[in-house]
Short mmCIF file of C-alpha atoms (C1' of nucleotides) in Angstrom, two decimals:
data_model
loop_
_atom_site.label_atom_id
_atom_site.label_comp_id
_atom_site.label_asym_id
_atom_site.label_seq_id
_atom_site.Cartn_x
_atom_site.Cartn_y
_atom_site.Cartn_z
CA UNK T 1355 137.80 155.75 89.22
CA UNK T 1356 135.73 153.50 91.87
CA UNK T 1357 138.55 151.51 93.20
CA UNK T 1358 138.90 149.38 89.90
CA UNK T 1359 139.34 152.51 87.48
CA UNK T 1360 141.65 154.22 89.42
CA UNK T 1361 144.46 152.42 88.77
CA UNK T 1362 143.58 152.85 84.36
CA UNK T 1363 146.02 154.52 83.09
CA UNK T 1364 147.80 151.62 81.28
CA UNK T 1365 145.52 149.25 78.79
CA UNK T 1366 143.03 152.66 78.76
CA UNK T 1367 139.82 152.33 76.61
CA UNK T 1368 136.93 151.02 79.19
CA UNK T 1369 134.80 150.76 76.79
CA UNK T 1370 131.76 151.86 79.13
CA UNK T 1371 128.42 151.14 77.08
CA UNK T 1372 126.96 154.32 76.53
CA UNK T 1373 129.26 156.97 77.00
CA UNK T 1374 133.15 158.17 76.02
CA UNK T 1375 135.24 156.00 77.11
CA UNK T 1376 138.14 156.34 79.04
CA UNK T 1377 139.20 159.44 80.24
CA UNK T 1378 143.11 159.74 81.93
CA UNK T 1379 144.66 162.52 81.46
CA UNK T 1380 142.81 165.13 79.23
CA UNK T 1381 141.49 166.72 82.99
CA UNK T 1382 144.77 167.51 84.18
CA UNK T 1383 143.52 170.66 83.04
CA UNK T 1384 139.64 170.91 83.88
CA UNK T 1385 138.49 172.15 80.78
CA UNK T 1386 138.90 170.07 77.11
CA UNK T 1387 138.15 173.39 75.21
CA UNK T 1388 134.82 173.22 76.16
CA UNK T 1389 135.34 175.50 78.99
CA UNK T 1390 137.05 177.79 76.96
CA UNK T 1391 133.93 178.07 73.84
CA UNK T 1392 131.77 178.14 76.94
CA UNK T 1393 133.46 181.41 78.04
CA UNK T 1394 132.77 182.48 74.58
CA UNK T 1395 128.92 181.62 73.43
CA UNK T 1396 127.82 180.31 76.95
CA UNK T 1397 125.62 183.11 77.09
CA UNK T 1398 122.45 183.15 75.85
CA UNK T 1399 122.24 186.26 74.70
CA UNK T 1400 125.82 185.81 72.44
CA UNK T 1401 124.72 182.19 71.02
CA UNK T 1402 121.66 184.21 70.12
CA UNK T 1403 123.34 186.75 68.31
CA UNK T 1404 125.17 184.14 66.89
CA UNK T 1405 122.18 182.60 65.40
CA UNK T 1406 121.30 186.17 63.37
CA UNK T 1407 124.65 186.00 61.85
CA UNK T 1408 123.91 182.70 60.59
CA UNK T 1409 120.86 183.64 59.42
CA UNK T 1410 121.84 186.40 57.82
CA UNK T 1411 121.61 189.02 60.07
CA UNK T 1412 123.49 192.45 60.08
CA UNK T 1413 122.41 195.59 61.30
CA UNK T 1414 122.87 196.56 65.04
CA UNK T 1415 118.97 197.36 65.46
CA UNK T 1416 118.61 194.42 63.91
CA UNK T 1417 120.35 192.10 66.21
CA UNK T 1418 118.70 193.70 68.76
CA UNK T 1419 115.53 193.39 68.01
CA UNK T 1420 115.41 189.63 66.83
CA UNK T 1421 116.94 188.01 69.04
CA UNK T 1422 115.11 190.29 71.83
CA UNK T 1423 117.50 191.87 73.61
CA UNK T 1424 118.13 195.56 74.61
CA UNK T 1425 120.57 197.32 73.12
CA UNK T 1426 123.03 197.94 75.38
CA UNK T 1427 123.18 194.08 76.07
CA UNK T 1428 123.89 193.46 72.13
CA UNK T 1429 126.27 196.57 71.80
CA UNK T 1430 128.64 194.68 74.75
CA UNK T 1431 127.76 191.39 73.28
CA UNK T 1432 128.37 192.24 69.54
CA UNK T 1433 131.11 193.93 70.14
CA UNK T 1434 133.26 191.32 72.90
CA UNK T 1435 132.40 187.98 69.66
CA UNK T 1436 133.78 190.45 67.62
CA UNK T 1437 136.88 190.90 70.15
CA UNK T 1438 137.03 187.43 70.17
CA UNK T 1439 137.21 187.31 66.27
CA UNK T 1440 133.78 185.50 65.15
CA UNK T 1441 132.34 188.29 63.88
CA UNK T 1442 134.18 191.25 61.92
CA UNK T 1443 132.53 195.35 61.29
CA UNK T 1444 132.75 196.79 58.17
CA UNK T 1445 131.13 199.84 57.04
CA UNK T 1446 128.95 199.72 53.99
CA UNK T 1447 126.85 202.04 52.40
CA UNK T 1448 123.71 201.51 50.38
CA UNK T 1449 123.40 204.16 47.25
CA UNK T 1450 121.88 206.87 49.03
CA UNK T 1451 122.16 206.10 52.44
CA UNK T 1452 124.88 207.20 54.88
CA UNK T 1453 127.42 204.92 55.48
CA UNK T 1454 126.68 201.90 58.33
CA UNK T 1455 127.97 199.52 60.22
CA UNK T 1456 127.96 195.68 59.45
CA UNK T 1457 128.54 192.82 61.54
CA UNK T 1458 130.13 189.95 59.02
CA UNK T 1459 130.54 186.38 60.13
CA UNK T 1460 134.06 185.57 60.41
CA UNK T 1461 135.58 182.23 59.38
CA UNK T 1462 135.68 182.07 62.85
CA UNK T 1463 132.42 182.50 63.76
CA UNK T 1464 130.79 180.34 60.72
CA UNK T 1465 131.81 177.51 61.73
CA UNK T 1466 130.57 177.58 64.93
CA UNK T 1467 127.60 176.31 63.13
CA UNK T 1468 127.44 173.04 63.31
CA UNK T 1469 127.49 173.56 66.98
CA UNK T 1470 124.52 175.84 66.72
CA UNK T 1471 122.40 173.28 64.71
CA UNK T 1472 123.70 170.45 66.70
CA UNK T 1473 121.61 172.69 69.88
CA UNK T 1474 118.49 173.26 67.80
CA UNK T 1475 118.60 169.91 66.76
CA UNK T 1476 118.44 168.74 70.66
CA UNK T 1477 116.40 171.75 71.90
CA UNK T 1478 113.52 170.68 68.79
CA UNK T 1479 114.10 167.08 69.95
CA UNK T 1480 113.34 167.73 73.53
CA UNK T 1481 112.51 171.23 74.70
CA UNK T 1482 108.65 172.10 73.74
CA UNK T 1483 108.79 173.27 70.25
CA UNK T 1484 107.17 176.48 69.57
CA UNK T 1485 103.46 176.89 68.19
CA UNK T 1486 105.27 176.62 64.20
CA UNK T 1487 106.80 173.37 65.00
CA UNK T 1488 110.70 173.09 64.32
CA UNK T 1489 112.81 174.63 61.76
CA UNK T 1490 113.52 173.10 58.67
CA UNK T 1491 116.99 172.72 57.92
CA UNK T 1492 117.12 171.27 53.62
CA UNK T 1493 119.95 170.73 51.30
CA UNK T 1494 119.14 173.78 49.01
CA UNK T 1495 120.93 170.91 46.28
CA UNK T 1496 118.63 167.64 46.92
CA UNK T 1497 115.55 169.12 49.19
CA UNK T 1498 117.16 166.27 51.92
CA UNK T 1499 117.20 167.52 55.47
CA UNK T 1500 119.77 168.86 56.65
CA UNK T 1501 121.45 167.02 60.09
CA UNK T 1502 124.84 167.46 62.07
CA UNK T 1503 125.89 164.07 62.75
CA UNK T 1504 129.05 162.55 64.73
CA UNK T 1505 131.28 160.64 61.85
CA UNK T 1506 135.15 159.15 61.32
CA UNK T 1507 137.38 160.11 58.57
CA UNK T 1508 137.00 156.96 57.10
CA UNK T 1509 132.87 157.38 56.84
CA UNK T 1510 131.24 155.69 59.06
CA UNK T 1511 128.67 156.94 61.27
CA UNK T 1512 130.10 156.79 64.90
CA UNK T 1513 127.45 156.27 67.90
CA UNK T 1514 128.42 157.28 71.02
CA UNK T 1515 129.59 154.19 72.53
CA UNK T 1516 131.82 153.68 69.83
CA UNK T 1517 134.19 157.27 70.27
CA UNK T 1518 137.39 156.98 71.87
CA UNK T 1519 139.05 159.52 73.57
CA UNK T 1520 142.76 159.78 73.69
CA UNK T 1521 145.97 161.83 73.88
CA UNK T 1522 146.58 163.56 70.29
CA UNK T 1523 149.57 161.84 68.89
CA UNK T 1524 150.55 159.99 71.60
CA UNK T 1525 150.75 156.46 69.54
CA UNK T 1526 146.30 156.44 70.65
CA UNK T 1527 147.45 154.02 73.25
CA UNK K 526 117.49 191.07 53.58
CA UNK K 527 118.36 194.63 53.40
CA UNK K 528 115.84 195.19 51.07
CA UNK K 529 116.24 193.15 48.58
CA UNK K 530 115.18 189.76 50.15
CA UNK K 531 112.44 191.51 52.65
CA UNK K 532 109.74 190.37 50.03
CA UNK K 533 111.35 186.93 49.10
CA UNK K 534 108.19 185.38 50.81
CA UNK K 535 107.33 183.25 47.75
CA UNK K 536 109.49 180.91 46.31
CA UNK K 537 111.93 181.48 49.40
CA UNK K 538 115.54 180.66 49.97
CA UNK K 539 117.43 183.68 49.13
CA UNK K 540 120.63 181.48 49.33
CA UNK K 541 123.15 183.96 50.76
CA UNK K 542 126.74 183.23 49.96
CA UNK K 543 128.14 182.23 52.97
CA UNK K 544 124.70 182.05 55.73
CA UNK K 545 122.19 179.82 56.10
CA UNK K 546 119.52 181.44 54.19
CA UNK K 547 116.39 183.16 54.67
CA UNK K 548 114.75 183.64 57.47
CA UNK K 549 111.04 184.86 57.85
CA UNK K 550 108.94 183.44 60.49
CA UNK K 551 110.75 181.72 62.57
CA UNK K 552 111.37 184.23 64.75
CA UNK K 553 108.21 185.63 65.71
CA UNK K 554 108.91 183.42 68.42
CA UNK K 555 112.41 184.99 68.69
CA UNK K 556 114.44 181.21 69.82
CA UNK K 557 114.12 178.60 67.27
CA UNK K 558 115.09 176.21 70.17
CA UNK K 559 118.56 177.30 70.66
CA UNK K 560 117.36 179.75 72.91
CA UNK K 561 115.92 176.79 75.67
CA UNK K 562 118.53 174.77 74.90
CA UNK K 563 120.73 177.60 76.30
CA UNK K 564 118.54 178.14 79.37
CA UNK K 565 119.39 174.37 80.09
CA UNK K 566 123.18 173.86 79.51
CA UNK K 567 123.68 177.72 78.52
CA UNK K 568 126.19 178.02 81.62
CA UNK K 569 129.62 176.89 81.76
CA UNK K 570 129.38 174.31 84.55
CA UNK K 571 126.37 172.99 83.27
CA UNK K 572 127.95 172.26 79.92
CA UNK K 573 131.42 170.71 81.63
CA UNK K 574 129.61 169.50 84.03
CA UNK K 575 127.54 167.15 81.54
CA UNK K 576 131.28 166.62 79.54
CA UNK K 577 131.96 164.24 82.66
CA UNK K 578 129.19 162.46 82.45
CA UNK K 579 129.88 161.87 78.72
CA UNK K 580 133.10 160.55 80.13
CA UNK K 581 131.72 158.90 82.51
CA UNK K 582 131.92 160.34 85.68
CA UNK K 583 129.23 159.38 87.63
CA UNK K 584 130.04 160.46 91.42
CA UNK K 585 129.05 163.84 92.89
CA UNK K 586 132.68 164.56 94.48
CA UNK K 587 134.30 163.59 90.78
CA UNK K 588 131.42 165.89 89.49
CA UNK K 589 132.83 169.05 91.79
CA UNK K 590 136.47 167.62 91.13
CA UNK K 591 137.06 167.39 87.70
CA UNK K 592 135.03 170.41 86.73
CA UNK K 593 136.41 172.25 89.21
CA UNK K 594 133.16 173.79 90.88
CA UNK K 595 132.68 174.13 94.12
CA UNK K 596 130.12 171.28 95.79
CA UNK K 597 126.62 173.60 95.93
CA UNK K 598 127.10 174.95 92.42
CA UNK K 599 127.35 171.36 91.77
CA UNK K 600 124.82 170.08 93.81
CA UNK K 601 122.73 173.19 92.36
CA UNK K 602 123.78 172.72 88.97
CA UNK K 603 123.06 168.53 88.41
CA UNK K 604 120.19 168.86 90.60
CA UNK K 605 118.66 171.37 87.65
CA UNK K 606 120.76 168.46 84.77
CA UNK K 607 118.23 165.84 86.86
CA UNK K 608 115.07 168.19 86.90
CA UNK K 609 115.56 168.77 83.66
CA UNK K 610 115.51 165.47 82.31
CA UNK K 611 119.74 165.32 80.86
CA UNK K 612 121.09 163.28 83.58
CA UNK K 613 119.35 160.66 86.46
CA UNK K 614 119.71 160.10 89.91
CA UNK K 615 120.21 156.80 90.42
CA UNK K 616 121.41 155.00 94.39
CA UNK K 617 124.05 152.12 93.50
CA UNK K 618 126.51 150.12 95.68
CA UNK K 619 129.20 148.09 94.86
CA UNK K 620 130.05 145.10 97.37
CA UNK K 621 130.89 145.96 100.25
CA UNK K 622 130.32 149.57 100.59
CA UNK K 623 128.13 151.57 101.52
CA UNK K 624 124.44 152.65 98.82
CA UNK K 625 125.99 155.83 96.98
CA UNK K 626 123.94 157.94 94.25
CA UNK K 627 125.15 158.49 91.04
CA UNK K 628 124.22 160.40 88.33
CA UNK K 629 123.67 158.85 84.77
CA UNK K 630 122.66 160.29 82.35
CA UNK K 631 119.20 159.32 79.89
CA UNK K 632 119.16 159.60 75.92
CA UNK K 633 117.90 162.83 76.64
CA UNK K 634 121.23 163.95 77.80
CA UNK K 635 123.60 161.31 75.74
CA UNK K 636 121.84 162.93 72.32
CA UNK K 637 123.31 166.33 73.73
CA UNK K 638 127.13 164.94 72.60
CA UNK K 639 127.02 165.89 69.51
CA UNK K 640 126.70 169.57 69.90
CA UNK K 641 128.64 168.98 72.80
CA UNK K 642 131.77 167.42 70.47
CA UNK K 643 131.00 170.27 68.01
CA UNK K 644 131.91 172.74 70.93
CA UNK K 645 135.25 170.74 71.66
CA UNK K 646 136.00 170.37 68.01
CA UNK K 647 135.22 174.16 67.54
CA UNK K 648 137.07 175.17 70.49
CA UNK K 649 140.28 173.05 70.02
CA UNK K 650 140.65 175.10 66.38
CA UNK K 651 139.77 178.16 67.54
CA UNK K 652 140.87 178.63 70.94
CA UNK K 653 144.66 178.52 72.19
CA UNK K 654 145.19 174.72 72.97
CA UNK K 655 146.00 173.25 75.87
CA UNK K 656 149.23 172.23 77.25
CA UNK K 657 149.26 168.71 76.06
CA UNK K 658 147.66 169.31 72.51
CA UNK K 659 143.82 169.06 71.74
CA UNK K 660 141.86 165.92 72.31
CA UNK K 661 142.09 163.02 69.94
CA UNK K 662 138.03 161.87 69.40
CA UNK K 663 138.79 158.16 67.92
CA UNK K 664 136.07 155.83 65.74
CA UNK K 665 136.83 152.56 68.37
CA UNK K 666 136.39 150.50 65.21
CA UNK K 667 138.45 151.79 62.43
CA UNK K 668 140.96 154.30 64.60
CA UNK K 669 139.73 156.82 62.64
CA UNK K 670 139.18 160.86 63.41
CA UNK K 671 135.42 161.35 64.45
CA UNK K 672 134.69 164.71 63.64
CA UNK K 673 130.59 166.38 63.68
CA UNK K 674 129.56 166.99 60.35
CA UNK K 675 126.54 168.82 58.27
CA UNK K 676 125.21 166.50 55.74
CA UNK K 677 121.85 165.57 54.63
CA UNK K 678 119.83 162.40 54.82
CA UNK K 679 120.71 161.44 51.38
CA UNK K 680 124.38 161.77 52.77
CA UNK K 681 125.72 164.41 50.84
CA UNK K 682 128.09 167.19 52.61
CA UNK K 683 126.92 170.54 53.18
CA UNK K 684 128.70 173.42 52.98
CA UNK K 685 126.90 176.32 55.06
CA UNK K 686 125.99 178.28 51.69
CA UNK K 687 123.40 175.61 51.03
CA UNK K 688 121.49 175.20 53.79
CA UNK K 689 118.12 176.31 53.93
CA UNK K 690 115.86 177.06 56.46
CA UNK K 691 112.02 176.61 55.90
CA UNK K 692 108.85 175.97 57.96
CA UNK K 693 108.41 173.00 58.83
CA UNK K 694 105.93 170.53 56.86
CA UNK K 695 104.31 174.45 55.47
CA UNK K 696 105.98 173.92 51.56
CA UNK K 697 109.14 176.08 52.36
CA UNK K 698 106.40 178.13 52.00
"C1'" DC P 1039 131.19 160.54 100.59
"C1'" DT P 1040 127.36 163.30 99.38
"C1'" DG P 1041 125.40 167.17 99.82
"C1'" DT P 1042 123.02 172.37 101.85
"C1'" DA P 1043 123.46 176.41 104.40
"C1'" DT P 1044 124.91 181.28 104.02
"C1'" DC P 1045 127.31 184.91 102.43
"C1'" DC P 1046 129.48 187.64 99.25
"C1'" DC P 1047 131.31 189.10 94.32
"C1'" DA P 1048 131.07 189.77 89.88
"C1'" DG P 1049 128.59 189.61 85.67
"C1'" DC P 1050 123.91 188.98 82.35
"C1'" DG P 1051 120.16 191.44 80.70
"C1'" DG P 1052 116.12 194.62 81.65
"C1'" DA P 1053 114.60 199.48 81.45
"C1'" DT P 1054 115.14 203.87 80.91
"C1'" DA P 1055 117.77 208.32 79.21
"C1'" DC P 1056 120.39 210.81 75.71
"C1'" DT P 1057 124.34 211.12 72.16
"C1'" DG P 1058 126.43 211.25 66.86
"C1'" DC G 40 119.94 204.22 63.13
"C1'" DA G 41 123.75 202.76 66.09
"C1'" DG G 42 125.26 203.25 70.26
"C1'" DT G 43 126.53 204.92 75.32
"C1'" DA G 44 125.37 205.65 80.45
"C1'" DT G 45 123.41 204.70 84.24
"C1'" DC G 46 120.32 202.26 87.92
"C1'" DC G 47 119.07 197.79 89.26
"C1'" DG G 48 117.30 192.42 90.35
"C1'" DC G 49 118.86 187.96 88.95
"C1'" DT G 50 121.99 184.22 88.87
"C1'" DG G 51 126.55 182.33 88.52
"C1'" DG G 52 129.84 180.91 91.01
"C1'" DG G 53 133.28 180.91 95.40
"C1'" DA G 54 134.57 180.15 100.17
"C1'" DT G 55 133.44 178.47 103.94
"C1'" DA G 56 130.79 175.89 107.08
"C1'" DC G 57 127.31 172.21 108.99
"C1'" DA G 58 125.06 167.55 108.24
"C1'" DG G 59 123.62 163.33 106.94
#
DNA sequence: CTGTATCCCAGCGGATACTG
DNA sequence: CAGTATCCGCTGGGATACAG
């Protein structure tokens, strides 16, 4: 980097306060899957559609209306999301009604929730909040507020400056 | 809410398995801050630039090169991110060098990390991973893997189907 | 090195109109 | 209700070229 760090290939882990430490190899390929992820849900409508799916929306028209996008856009995004594997289409019919198509979350889609919640949390904190105030997410079992947290498998809450980044199995350096 | 839940206004919290429960008011305004958040970091380059900032990148040229975007785009996004309050510019100079501008994370920017990590995690899990395998994030203090989790303030791990959504203080409706 | 200014194209997304 | 098709303006982002 700026002279001093340029050769920091060996010992590693610079421990920069306030940011993630050490990057050395990872951006040879210029995106650590964030780029790919953004390729799929990197559009406003896509993310919003996923939010709707999380909330239980299943029908085409509801998606379009609730997200506030046109059917054309909804159709396109929805198809992309299905192709990408976040949603799956399935025919269903309520008694006495004709058959309809619904969009259901796949496991892959469901696993996007943490990211969506993290985003929502951030928005609630820093962006002008809507009239009614931000939504409250609660744990149904105990009533406590739900939040997205960064933790380690040993159970610690991990502050950002204690995260070290390394290549996967390569002896953590 | 295909009928049954439509009128679930009173006791609330429909408990739909596999998805977040009950939405009733929240999308009167059609985006629960996810929309606003996407307005800021909803673009590939913006999110990637933030990733770089997390990793400690500070100089203009490094941002452009490492993210793999042109200077023009980098300049534009960077300016937007500064205006939005995620980054701040500051002049600095290394001894013997001329003065330069650097881009530093603000608290607002830093708080985006969980969202970015969640996205990265998701991408690592479901999207074709890069040659070297996904990055390992570890807790420097104990060496354990770091992950983004959804938890409640009482300390429980909260599965997605146990999340209830309600308006903030309004006694959950 | 740190940008700014153009040119330019592809994709997002709104509006409208039209099928099954 | 669930889409598809078309027209169209706005922006994201690559490629140059030029400036402090």
